[in-house]
């Protein structure tokens, strides 16, 4: 049995798109989906209810802890399936996604598996959208060099959670990395299904990119704060990773713009890191 866990917060349009793409596959299999609302204050709960039938699609709630990782943990606890798949609200999947992913998951004997993620551009994309599309989701590199894959495209056997524990809900970012590192250290088989693709919309504004990178910076500091033996001493930020030079095939204008934007966002991560670090010295978390 398979359960698909979809955490969501204040995104009715995104969760509708996700459930529209998942529902035909649920109808054709024994899989179920649990959509966990993380305390939304808009029309998201009503959007979930429009799809929830109590069987193939269920509406869950995590209102006590504001954290996508807490919402995912609630989804894990609310199911008893042997295999758990995680999909972010606002993502879509092709019609053969679940069947293809499960075939590879079982054929490879994997305990923990990521899928490929393609970023989709809107019409007339902004600079921010084009930059986000260019940097992308290098899933195979994440697993090879950092021993994790993002939770937006993840399959995990339940026995893995029973052994190493759930996601750390204290982390605002990096909970996927911390969990994947625990799985790696426990010796489980990890794999990327490079030919199984999911789709994620780009972030289309500079504000959205800044918000993400500030959160990533905070998460880097929290990883050190809670796991210094694994991630280093708090106060000394880790060396930036995932930064690459713009593709030489890009127009010169884009290469210059992407390079400048990359440096700016690296600085934003640093600000997020030190904001969190100073807050931790005062005995709290940054907001």
PDB file of C-alpha atoms in Angstrom:
ATOM      1  CA  UNK A   1       0.000   0.000   0.000  1.00  0.00           C
ATOM      2  CA  UNK A   2       1.094   3.553  -0.732  1.00  0.00           C
ATOM      3  CA  UNK A   3       0.094   6.821   0.905  1.00  0.00           C
ATOM      4  CA  UNK A   4       0.891  10.180  -0.678  1.00  0.00           C
ATOM      5  CA  UNK A   5       1.364  12.983   1.847  1.00  0.00           C
ATOM      6  CA  UNK A   6       0.783  16.563   0.717  1.00  0.00           C
ATOM      7  CA  UNK A   7       1.520  19.372   3.209  1.00  0.00           C
ATOM      8  CA  UNK A   8      -0.049  22.741   2.416  1.00  0.00           C
ATOM      9  CA  UNK A   9      -0.275  26.218   3.894  1.00  0.00           C
ATOM     10  CA  UNK A  10      -2.303  29.070   2.374  1.00  0.00           C
ATOM     11  CA  UNK A  11      -2.213  27.770  -1.192  1.00  0.00           C
ATOM     12  CA  UNK A  12      -5.681  26.807  -2.454  1.00  0.00           C
ATOM     13  CA  UNK A  13      -4.743  27.074  -6.134  1.00  0.00           C
ATOM     14  CA  UNK A  14      -1.597  25.025  -5.659  1.00  0.00           C
ATOM     15  CA  UNK A  15      -3.323  22.215  -3.791  1.00  0.00           C
ATOM     16  CA  UNK A  16      -6.083  22.079  -6.421  1.00  0.00           C
ATOM     17  CA  UNK A  17      -3.491  21.673  -9.177  1.00  0.00           C
ATOM     18  CA  UNK A  18      -1.747  18.912  -7.236  1.00  0.00           C
ATOM     19  CA  UNK A  19      -4.919  16.989  -6.461  1.00  0.00           C
ATOM     20  CA  UNK A  20      -6.182  17.332 -10.028  1.00  0.00           C
ATOM     21  CA  UNK A  21      -3.030  15.583 -11.234  1.00  0.00           C
ATOM     22  CA  UNK A  22      -3.028  12.954  -8.471  1.00  0.00           C
ATOM     23  CA  UNK A  23      -6.718  11.991  -8.416  1.00  0.00           C
ATOM     24  CA  UNK A  24      -6.780   9.871 -11.628  1.00  0.00           C
ATOM     25  CA  UNK A  25      -3.830   7.824 -10.363  1.00  0.00           C
ATOM     26  CA  UNK A  26      -5.476   7.258  -6.996  1.00  0.00           C
ATOM     27  CA  UNK A  27      -8.618   6.035  -8.742  1.00  0.00           C
ATOM     28  CA  UNK A  28      -6.590   3.503 -10.731  1.00  0.00           C
ATOM     29  CA  UNK A  29      -4.647   2.110  -7.751  1.00  0.00           C
ATOM     30  CA  UNK A  30      -4.977   1.324  -4.060  1.00  0.00           C
ATOM     31  CA  UNK A  31      -2.987   4.437  -3.176  1.00  0.00           C
ATOM     32  CA  UNK A  32      -4.412   7.125  -0.920  1.00  0.00           C
ATOM     33  CA  UNK A  33      -3.531  10.781  -0.424  1.00  0.00           C
ATOM     34  CA  UNK A  34      -3.531  12.668   2.863  1.00  0.00           C
ATOM     35  CA  UNK A  35      -3.521  16.448   2.459  1.00  0.00           C
ATOM     36  CA  UNK A  36      -2.321  18.021   5.709  1.00  0.00           C
ATOM     37  CA  UNK A  37      -3.326  21.644   6.184  1.00  0.00           C
ATOM     38  CA  UNK A  38      -0.754  23.437   8.336  1.00  0.00           C
ATOM     39  CA  UNK A  39      -3.094  25.992   9.893  1.00  0.00           C
ATOM     40  CA  UNK A  40      -4.078  27.900   6.754  1.00  0.00           C
ATOM     41  CA  UNK A  41      -5.972  31.169   7.211  1.00  0.00           C
ATOM     42  CA  UNK A  42      -7.458  31.411   3.711  1.00  0.00           C
ATOM     43  CA  UNK A  43      -9.608  29.180   1.483  1.00  0.00           C
ATOM     44  CA  UNK A  44      -7.174  26.256   1.530  1.00  0.00           C
ATOM     45  CA  UNK A  45      -9.242  24.059   3.919  1.00  0.00           C
ATOM     46  CA  UNK A  46     -12.314  24.499   1.700  1.00  0.00           C
ATOM     47  CA  UNK A  47     -10.243  23.646  -1.377  1.00  0.00           C
ATOM     48  CA  UNK A  48      -9.123  20.395   0.272  1.00  0.00           C
ATOM     49  CA  UNK A  49     -12.670  19.537   1.337  1.00  0.00           C
ATOM     50  CA  UNK A  50     -13.832  19.833  -2.276  1.00  0.00           C
ATOM     51  CA  UNK A  51     -11.616  16.823  -3.107  1.00  0.00           C
ATOM     52  CA  UNK A  52     -11.669  14.842   0.140  1.00  0.00           C
ATOM     53  CA  UNK A  53     -13.871  11.760   0.002  1.00  0.00           C
ATOM     54  CA  UNK A  54     -12.649  10.147   3.211  1.00  0.00           C
ATOM     55  CA  UNK A  55     -11.144   7.233   1.318  1.00  0.00           C
ATOM     56  CA  UNK A  56      -8.771   7.938  -1.569  1.00  0.00           C
ATOM     57  CA  UNK A  57      -8.240  11.565  -0.464  1.00  0.00           C
ATOM     58  CA  UNK A  58      -8.330  12.569   3.198  1.00  0.00           C
ATOM     59  CA  UNK A  59      -8.094  15.961   4.866  1.00  0.00           C
ATOM     60  CA  UNK A  60      -5.607  16.137   7.730  1.00  0.00           C
ATOM     61  CA  UNK A  61      -4.695  19.046   9.977  1.00  0.00           C
ATOM     62  CA  UNK A  62      -1.548  20.139  11.803  1.00  0.00           C
ATOM     63  CA  UNK A  63      -2.489  23.391  13.547  1.00  0.00           C
ATOM     64  CA  UNK A  64      -0.273  23.213  16.648  1.00  0.00           C
ATOM     65  CA  UNK A  65       3.163  23.455  14.997  1.00  0.00           C
ATOM     66  CA  UNK A  66       3.746  25.816  12.064  1.00  0.00           C
ATOM     67  CA  UNK A  67       6.166  23.699  10.053  1.00  0.00           C
ATOM     68  CA  UNK A  68       5.936  21.784   6.788  1.00  0.00           C
ATOM     69  CA  UNK A  69       7.953  19.019   8.458  1.00  0.00           C
ATOM     70  CA  UNK A  70       5.426  18.826  11.294  1.00  0.00           C
ATOM     71  CA  UNK A  71       2.655  18.580   8.684  1.00  0.00           C
ATOM     72  CA  UNK A  72       4.498  15.726   6.959  1.00  0.00           C
ATOM     73  CA  UNK A  73       4.953  13.969  10.313  1.00  0.00           C
ATOM     74  CA  UNK A  74       1.212  14.276  10.922  1.00  0.00           C
ATOM     75  CA  UNK A  75       0.629  12.645   7.553  1.00  0.00           C
ATOM     76  CA  UNK A  76       2.980   9.785   8.405  1.00  0.00           C
ATOM     77  CA  UNK A  77       1.191   9.179  11.705  1.00  0.00           C
ATOM     78  CA  UNK A  78      -2.230   9.281  10.021  1.00  0.00           C
ATOM     79  CA  UNK A  79      -1.399   6.410   7.652  1.00  0.00           C
ATOM     80  CA  UNK A  80      -0.329   2.790   7.915  1.00  0.00           C
ATOM     81  CA  UNK A  81       0.923   2.184   4.367  1.00  0.00           C
ATOM     82  CA  UNK A  82       4.177   0.347   3.721  1.00  0.00           C
ATOM     83  CA  UNK A  83       5.409   3.083   1.353  1.00  0.00           C
ATOM     84  CA  UNK A  84       5.069   6.842   1.871  1.00  0.00           C
ATOM     85  CA  UNK A  85       5.394   9.354  -0.946  1.00  0.00           C
ATOM     86  CA  UNK A  86       5.755  13.103  -0.361  1.00  0.00           C
ATOM     87  CA  UNK A  87       4.550  15.721  -2.841  1.00  0.00           C
ATOM     88  CA  UNK A  88       4.401  19.470  -2.243  1.00  0.00           C
ATOM     89  CA  UNK A  89       1.162  21.330  -2.837  1.00  0.00           C
ATOM     90  CA  UNK A  90       1.559  23.249  -6.138  1.00  0.00           C
ATOM     91  CA  UNK A  91       3.404  20.375  -7.830  1.00  0.00           C
ATOM     92  CA  UNK A  92       1.919  18.269 -10.628  1.00  0.00           C
ATOM     93  CA  UNK A  93       2.757  14.810 -11.922  1.00  0.00           C
ATOM     94  CA  UNK A  94       2.286  13.033 -15.275  1.00  0.00           C
ATOM     95  CA  UNK A  95      -0.351  10.334 -15.547  1.00  0.00           C
ATOM     96  CA  UNK A  96       2.135   7.456 -15.222  1.00  0.00           C
ATOM     97  CA  UNK A  97       4.126   8.987 -12.349  1.00  0.00           C
ATOM     98  CA  UNK A  98       2.980   6.739  -9.504  1.00  0.00           C
ATOM     99  CA  UNK A  99       3.154   3.509 -11.489  1.00  0.00           C
ATOM    100  CA  UNK A 100       6.623   4.336 -12.873  1.00  0.00           C
ATOM    101  CA  UNK A 101       7.974   5.448  -9.506  1.00  0.00           C
ATOM    102  CA  UNK A 102       6.751   2.336  -7.698  1.00  0.00           C
ATOM    103  CA  UNK A 103       8.155   0.037 -10.381  1.00  0.00           C
ATOM    104  CA  UNK A 104      11.611   1.546  -9.983  1.00  0.00           C
ATOM    105  CA  UNK A 105      11.335   1.744  -6.202  1.00  0.00           C
ATOM    106  CA  UNK A 106      10.639  -1.974  -6.002  1.00  0.00           C
ATOM    107  CA  UNK A 107      12.986  -3.061  -8.824  1.00  0.00           C
ATOM    108  CA  UNK A 108      15.987  -1.315  -7.266  1.00  0.00           C
ATOM    109  CA  UNK A 109      15.228  -2.454  -3.719  1.00  0.00           C
ATOM    110  CA  UNK A 110      15.438   1.143  -2.568  1.00  0.00           C
ATOM    111  CA  UNK A 111      14.352   2.206   0.900  1.00  0.00           C
ATOM    112  CA  UNK A 112      14.546   5.926   0.114  1.00  0.00           C
ATOM    113  CA  UNK A 113      14.117   7.322  -3.393  1.00  0.00           C
ATOM    114  CA  UNK A 114      13.835  10.699  -5.072  1.00  0.00           C
ATOM    115  CA  UNK A 115      12.323  11.569  -8.450  1.00  0.00           C
ATOM    116  CA  UNK A 116      13.500  14.138 -10.973  1.00  0.00           C
ATOM    117  CA  UNK A 117      11.899  17.594 -10.747  1.00  0.00           C
ATOM    118  CA  UNK A 118      11.419  19.893 -13.734  1.00  0.00           C
ATOM    119  CA  UNK A 119      10.687  23.543 -13.076  1.00  0.00           C
ATOM    120  CA  UNK A 120       7.941  24.971 -15.286  1.00  0.00           C
ATOM    121  CA  UNK A 121       8.116  28.544 -16.540  1.00  0.00           C
ATOM    122  CA  UNK A 122       5.065  30.794 -16.915  1.00  0.00           C
ATOM    123  CA  UNK A 123       4.394  32.724 -20.087  1.00  0.00           C
ATOM    124  CA  UNK A 124       6.616  35.815 -20.338  1.00  0.00           C
ATOM    125  CA  UNK A 125       8.803  34.741 -17.402  1.00  0.00           C
ATOM    126  CA  UNK A 126      10.443  37.312 -15.161  1.00  0.00           C
ATOM    127  CA  UNK A 127      14.179  37.422 -14.470  1.00  0.00           C
ATOM    128  CA  UNK A 128      13.509  35.727 -11.132  1.00  0.00           C
ATOM    129  CA  UNK A 129      11.599  32.904 -12.828  1.00  0.00           C
ATOM    130  CA  UNK A 130      14.287  32.386 -15.446  1.00  0.00           C
ATOM    131  CA  UNK A 131      16.974  32.328 -12.753  1.00  0.00           C
ATOM    132  CA  UNK A 132      15.005  29.813 -10.670  1.00  0.00           C
ATOM    133  CA  UNK A 133      14.508  27.645 -13.749  1.00  0.00           C
ATOM    134  CA  UNK A 134      18.214  27.801 -14.569  1.00  0.00           C
ATOM    135  CA  UNK A 135      19.384  26.798 -11.084  1.00  0.00           C
ATOM    136  CA  UNK A 136      16.784  24.027 -10.926  1.00  0.00           C
ATOM    137  CA  UNK A 137      16.584  20.945  -8.726  1.00  0.00           C
ATOM    138  CA  UNK A 138      19.821  18.922  -9.151  1.00  0.00           C
ATOM    139  CA  UNK A 139      18.377  15.866  -7.391  1.00  0.00           C
ATOM    140  CA  UNK A 140      21.142  13.444  -8.366  1.00  0.00           C
ATOM    141  CA  UNK A 141      23.816  15.867  -7.154  1.00  0.00           C
ATOM    142  CA  UNK A 142      22.005  16.310  -3.850  1.00  0.00           C
ATOM    143  CA  UNK A 143      22.037  12.568  -3.237  1.00  0.00           C
ATOM    144  CA  UNK A 144      25.594  12.009  -4.488  1.00  0.00           C
ATOM    145  CA  UNK A 145      27.248  14.857  -2.608  1.00  0.00           C
ATOM    146  CA  UNK A 146      24.954  15.574   0.345  1.00  0.00           C
ATOM    147  CA  UNK A 147      23.104  12.247   0.859  1.00  0.00           C
ATOM    148  CA  UNK A 148      19.539  13.526   0.629  1.00  0.00           C
ATOM    149  CA  UNK A 149      16.758  14.429  -1.792  1.00  0.00           C
ATOM    150  CA  UNK A 150      14.126  17.138  -1.254  1.00  0.00           C
ATOM    151  CA  UNK A 151      10.870  16.160   0.406  1.00  0.00           C
ATOM    152  CA  UNK A 152       8.874  17.414  -2.590  1.00  0.00           C
ATOM    153  CA  UNK A 153       9.760  14.272  -4.573  1.00  0.00           C
ATOM    154  CA  UNK A 154      10.480  11.581  -2.002  1.00  0.00           C
ATOM    155  CA  UNK A 155       9.466   7.920  -1.508  1.00  0.00           C
ATOM    156  CA  UNK A 156      10.338   6.223   1.807  1.00  0.00           C
ATOM    157  CA  UNK A 157       9.532   2.841   3.309  1.00  0.00           C
ATOM    158  CA  UNK A 158       7.679   3.096   6.618  1.00  0.00           C
ATOM    159  CA  UNK A 159      10.227   0.868   8.311  1.00  0.00           C
ATOM    160  CA  UNK A 160      12.822   3.604   7.725  1.00  0.00           C
ATOM    161  CA  UNK A 161      10.786   6.097   9.756  1.00  0.00           C
ATOM    162  CA  UNK A 162      10.237   3.470  12.428  1.00  0.00           C
ATOM    163  CA  UNK A 163      14.003   3.031  12.673  1.00  0.00           C
ATOM    164  CA  UNK A 164      15.497   6.540  12.314  1.00  0.00           C
ATOM    165  CA  UNK A 165      12.515   8.667  13.393  1.00  0.00           C
ATOM    166  CA  UNK A 166      10.418  11.375  11.750  1.00  0.00           C
ATOM    167  CA  UNK A 167      11.419  14.757  10.278  1.00  0.00           C
ATOM    168  CA  UNK A 168      12.756  17.342  12.729  1.00  0.00           C
ATOM    169  CA  UNK A 169       9.940  19.892  12.864  1.00  0.00           C
ATOM    170  CA  UNK A 170      12.153  22.477  14.600  1.00  0.00           C
ATOM    171  CA  UNK A 171      13.956  23.221  11.338  1.00  0.00           C
ATOM    172  CA  UNK A 172      12.554  25.955   9.092  1.00  0.00           C
ATOM    173  CA  UNK A 173      14.662  24.564   6.228  1.00  0.00           C
ATOM    174  CA  UNK A 174      17.034  21.650   5.816  1.00  0.00           C
ATOM    175  CA  UNK A 175      14.789  19.061   7.431  1.00  0.00           C
ATOM    176  CA  UNK A 176      14.968  17.020   4.233  1.00  0.00           C
ATOM    177  CA  UNK A 177      18.775  17.050   4.399  1.00  0.00           C
ATOM    178  CA  UNK A 178      18.901  16.167   8.087  1.00  0.00           C
ATOM    179  CA  UNK A 179      16.475  13.277   7.608  1.00  0.00           C
ATOM    180  CA  UNK A 180      18.294  12.008   4.520  1.00  0.00           C
ATOM    181  CA  UNK A 181      21.611  12.118   6.383  1.00  0.00           C
ATOM    182  CA  UNK A 182      20.123  10.002   9.170  1.00  0.00           C
ATOM    183  CA  UNK A 183      18.860   7.503   6.607  1.00  0.00           C
ATOM    184  CA  UNK A 184      22.303   7.384   4.972  1.00  0.00           C
ATOM    185  CA  UNK A 185      24.083   6.886   8.290  1.00  0.00           C
ATOM    186  CA  UNK A 186      21.709   4.017   9.121  1.00  0.00           C
ATOM    187  CA  UNK A 187      22.826   2.230   5.951  1.00  0.00           C
ATOM    188  CA  UNK A 188      19.590   2.192   3.969  1.00  0.00           C
ATOM    189  CA  UNK A 189      19.531   1.899   0.175  1.00  0.00           C
ATOM    190  CA  UNK A 190      19.123   5.350  -1.407  1.00  0.00           C
ATOM    191  CA  UNK A 191      18.310   5.943  -5.056  1.00  0.00           C
ATOM    192  CA  UNK A 192      17.202   8.574  -7.584  1.00  0.00           C
ATOM    193  CA  UNK A 193      14.676   7.629 -10.271  1.00  0.00           C
ATOM    194  CA  UNK A 194      16.148   9.905 -12.924  1.00  0.00           C
ATOM    195  CA  UNK A 195      13.531   8.954 -15.531  1.00  0.00           C
ATOM    196  CA  UNK A 196      10.531   9.587 -13.252  1.00  0.00           C
ATOM    197  CA  UNK A 197       9.696  13.272 -13.470  1.00  0.00           C
ATOM    198  CA  UNK A 198       7.535  15.641 -11.435  1.00  0.00           C
ATOM    199  CA  UNK A 199       6.801  19.299 -12.140  1.00  0.00           C
ATOM    200  CA  UNK A 200       7.225  22.325  -9.897  1.00  0.00           C
ATOM    201  CA  UNK A 201       6.394  25.933 -10.823  1.00  0.00           C
ATOM    202  CA  UNK A 202       9.199  28.469 -10.674  1.00  0.00           C
ATOM    203  CA  UNK A 203       9.361  31.228  -8.092  1.00  0.00           C
ATOM    204  CA  UNK A 204       8.463  34.243 -10.159  1.00  0.00           C
ATOM    205  CA  UNK A 205       9.483  37.234  -8.048  1.00  0.00           C
ATOM    206  CA  UNK A 206      12.636  38.489  -6.399  1.00  0.00           C
ATOM    207  CA  UNK A 207      10.717  38.640  -3.145  1.00  0.00           C
ATOM    208  CA  UNK A 208       9.961  34.908  -3.362  1.00  0.00           C
ATOM    209  CA  UNK A 209      13.621  34.078  -4.045  1.00  0.00           C
ATOM    210  CA  UNK A 210      14.761  36.239  -1.145  1.00  0.00           C
ATOM    211  CA  UNK A 211      12.226  34.649   1.205  1.00  0.00           C
ATOM    212  CA  UNK A 212      13.430  31.180   0.238  1.00  0.00           C
ATOM    213  CA  UNK A 213      17.139  31.970   0.631  1.00  0.00           C
ATOM    214  CA  UNK A 214      16.638  33.739   3.940  1.00  0.00           C
ATOM    215  CA  UNK A 215      14.822  30.623   5.182  1.00  0.00           C
ATOM    216  CA  UNK A 216      17.623  28.401   3.853  1.00  0.00           C
ATOM    217  CA  UNK A 217      20.178  30.512   5.733  1.00  0.00           C
ATOM    218  CA  UNK A 218      18.191  30.184   8.941  1.00  0.00           C
ATOM    219  CA  UNK A 219      17.957  26.433   8.406  1.00  0.00           C
ATOM    220  CA  UNK A 220      21.731  26.131   7.963  1.00  0.00           C
ATOM    221  CA  UNK A 221      22.249  27.763  11.345  1.00  0.00           C
ATOM    222  CA  UNK A 222      19.610  25.580  12.974  1.00  0.00           C
ATOM    223  CA  UNK A 223      21.268  22.441  11.620  1.00  0.00           C
ATOM    224  CA  UNK A 224      24.472  23.458  13.382  1.00  0.00           C
ATOM    225  CA  UNK A 225      22.603  24.479  16.508  1.00  0.00           C
ATOM    226  CA  UNK A 226      20.812  21.144  16.892  1.00  0.00           C
ATOM    227  CA  UNK A 227      23.406  18.849  15.279  1.00  0.00           C
ATOM    228  CA  UNK A 228      26.879  20.420  15.729  1.00  0.00           C
ATOM    229  CA  UNK A 229      28.617  17.036  15.593  1.00  0.00           C
ATOM    230  CA  UNK A 230      27.331  16.611  12.035  1.00  0.00           C
ATOM    231  CA  UNK A 231      27.119  20.132  10.606  1.00  0.00           C
ATOM    232  CA  UNK A 232      29.738  22.186  12.447  1.00  0.00           C
ATOM    233  CA  UNK A 233      30.030  24.862  15.086  1.00  0.00           C
ATOM    234  CA  UNK A 234      27.230  27.454  15.328  1.00  0.00           C
ATOM    235  CA  UNK A 235      28.517  30.891  14.371  1.00  0.00           C
ATOM    236  CA  UNK A 236      30.696  29.579  11.552  1.00  0.00           C
ATOM    237  CA  UNK A 237      28.482  29.252   8.467  1.00  0.00           C
ATOM    238  CA  UNK A 238      29.098  26.239   6.217  1.00  0.00           C
ATOM    239  CA  UNK A 239      30.721  26.776   2.874  1.00  0.00           C
ATOM    240  CA  UNK A 240      28.074  27.737   0.280  1.00  0.00           C
ATOM    241  CA  UNK A 241      26.935  24.805  -1.828  1.00  0.00           C
ATOM    242  CA  UNK A 242      24.762  24.474  -4.896  1.00  0.00           C
ATOM    243  CA  UNK A 243      26.122  27.673  -6.469  1.00  0.00           C
ATOM    244  CA  UNK A 244      27.171  27.314 -10.075  1.00  0.00           C
ATOM    245  CA  UNK A 245      28.316  29.626 -12.820  1.00  0.00           C
ATOM    246  CA  UNK A 246      25.642  30.529 -15.368  1.00  0.00           C
ATOM    247  CA  UNK A 247      25.629  28.317 -18.448  1.00  0.00           C
ATOM    248  CA  UNK A 248      27.974  29.738 -21.076  1.00  0.00           C
ATOM    249  CA  UNK A 249      25.305  29.138 -23.724  1.00  0.00           C
ATOM    250  CA  UNK A 250      23.068  31.754 -22.127  1.00  0.00           C
ATOM    251  CA  UNK A 251      22.935  35.246 -23.602  1.00  0.00           C
ATOM    252  CA  UNK A 252      25.512  37.558 -22.039  1.00  0.00           C
ATOM    253  CA  UNK A 253      22.785  39.695 -20.470  1.00  0.00           C
ATOM    254  CA  UNK A 254      21.344  36.668 -18.656  1.00  0.00           C
ATOM    255  CA  UNK A 255      24.763  35.436 -17.565  1.00  0.00           C
ATOM    256  CA  UNK A 256      25.557  38.784 -15.990  1.00  0.00           C
ATOM    257  CA  UNK A 257      22.127  39.086 -14.380  1.00  0.00           C
ATOM    258  CA  UNK A 258      22.163  35.512 -13.044  1.00  0.00           C
ATOM    259  CA  UNK A 259      25.668  35.950 -11.641  1.00  0.00           C
ATOM    260  CA  UNK A 260      24.684  39.143  -9.834  1.00  0.00           C
ATOM    261  CA  UNK A 261      21.492  37.555  -8.537  1.00  0.00           C
ATOM    262  CA  UNK A 262      23.378  34.488  -7.318  1.00  0.00           C
ATOM    263  CA  UNK A 263      25.787  36.650  -5.326  1.00  0.00           C
ATOM    264  CA  UNK A 264      22.913  38.670  -3.885  1.00  0.00           C
ATOM    265  CA  UNK A 265      21.040  35.563  -2.766  1.00  0.00           C
ATOM    266  CA  UNK A 266      24.187  34.095  -1.247  1.00  0.00           C
ATOM    267  CA  UNK A 267      24.333  37.267   0.831  1.00  0.00           C
ATOM    268  CA  UNK A 268      20.678  36.823   1.780  1.00  0.00           C
ATOM    269  CA  UNK A 269      21.464  33.321   3.029  1.00  0.00           C
ATOM    270  CA  UNK A 270      24.251  34.768   5.118  1.00  0.00           C
ATOM    271  CA  UNK A 271      21.928  37.360   6.618  1.00  0.00           C
ATOM    272  CA  UNK A 272      19.381  34.649   7.413  1.00  0.00           C
ATOM    273  CA  UNK A 273      22.107  32.551   9.020  1.00  0.00           C
ATOM    274  CA  UNK A 274      23.361  35.322  11.294  1.00  0.00           C
ATOM    275  CA  UNK A 275      19.871  36.515  12.128  1.00  0.00           C
ATOM    276  CA  UNK A 276      19.110  33.011  13.382  1.00  0.00           C
ATOM    277  CA  UNK A 277      22.463  32.786  15.162  1.00  0.00           C
ATOM    278  CA  UNK A 278      21.945  36.031  17.061  1.00  0.00           C
ATOM    279  CA  UNK A 279      18.427  34.979  17.972  1.00  0.00           C
ATOM    280  CA  UNK A 280      19.748  31.667  19.319  1.00  0.00           C
ATOM    281  CA  UNK A 281      22.196  33.546  21.540  1.00  0.00           C
ATOM    282  CA  UNK A 282      19.164  35.309  23.035  1.00  0.00           C
ATOM    283  CA  UNK A 283      17.549  31.933  23.632  1.00  0.00           C
ATOM    284  CA  UNK A 284      15.002  31.934  20.801  1.00  0.00           C
ATOM    285  CA  UNK A 285      14.489  31.542  17.065  1.00  0.00           C
ATOM    286  CA  UNK A 286      14.495  34.232  14.389  1.00  0.00           C
ATOM    287  CA  UNK A 287      11.190  35.128  12.745  1.00  0.00           C
TER     288      UNK A 287
END
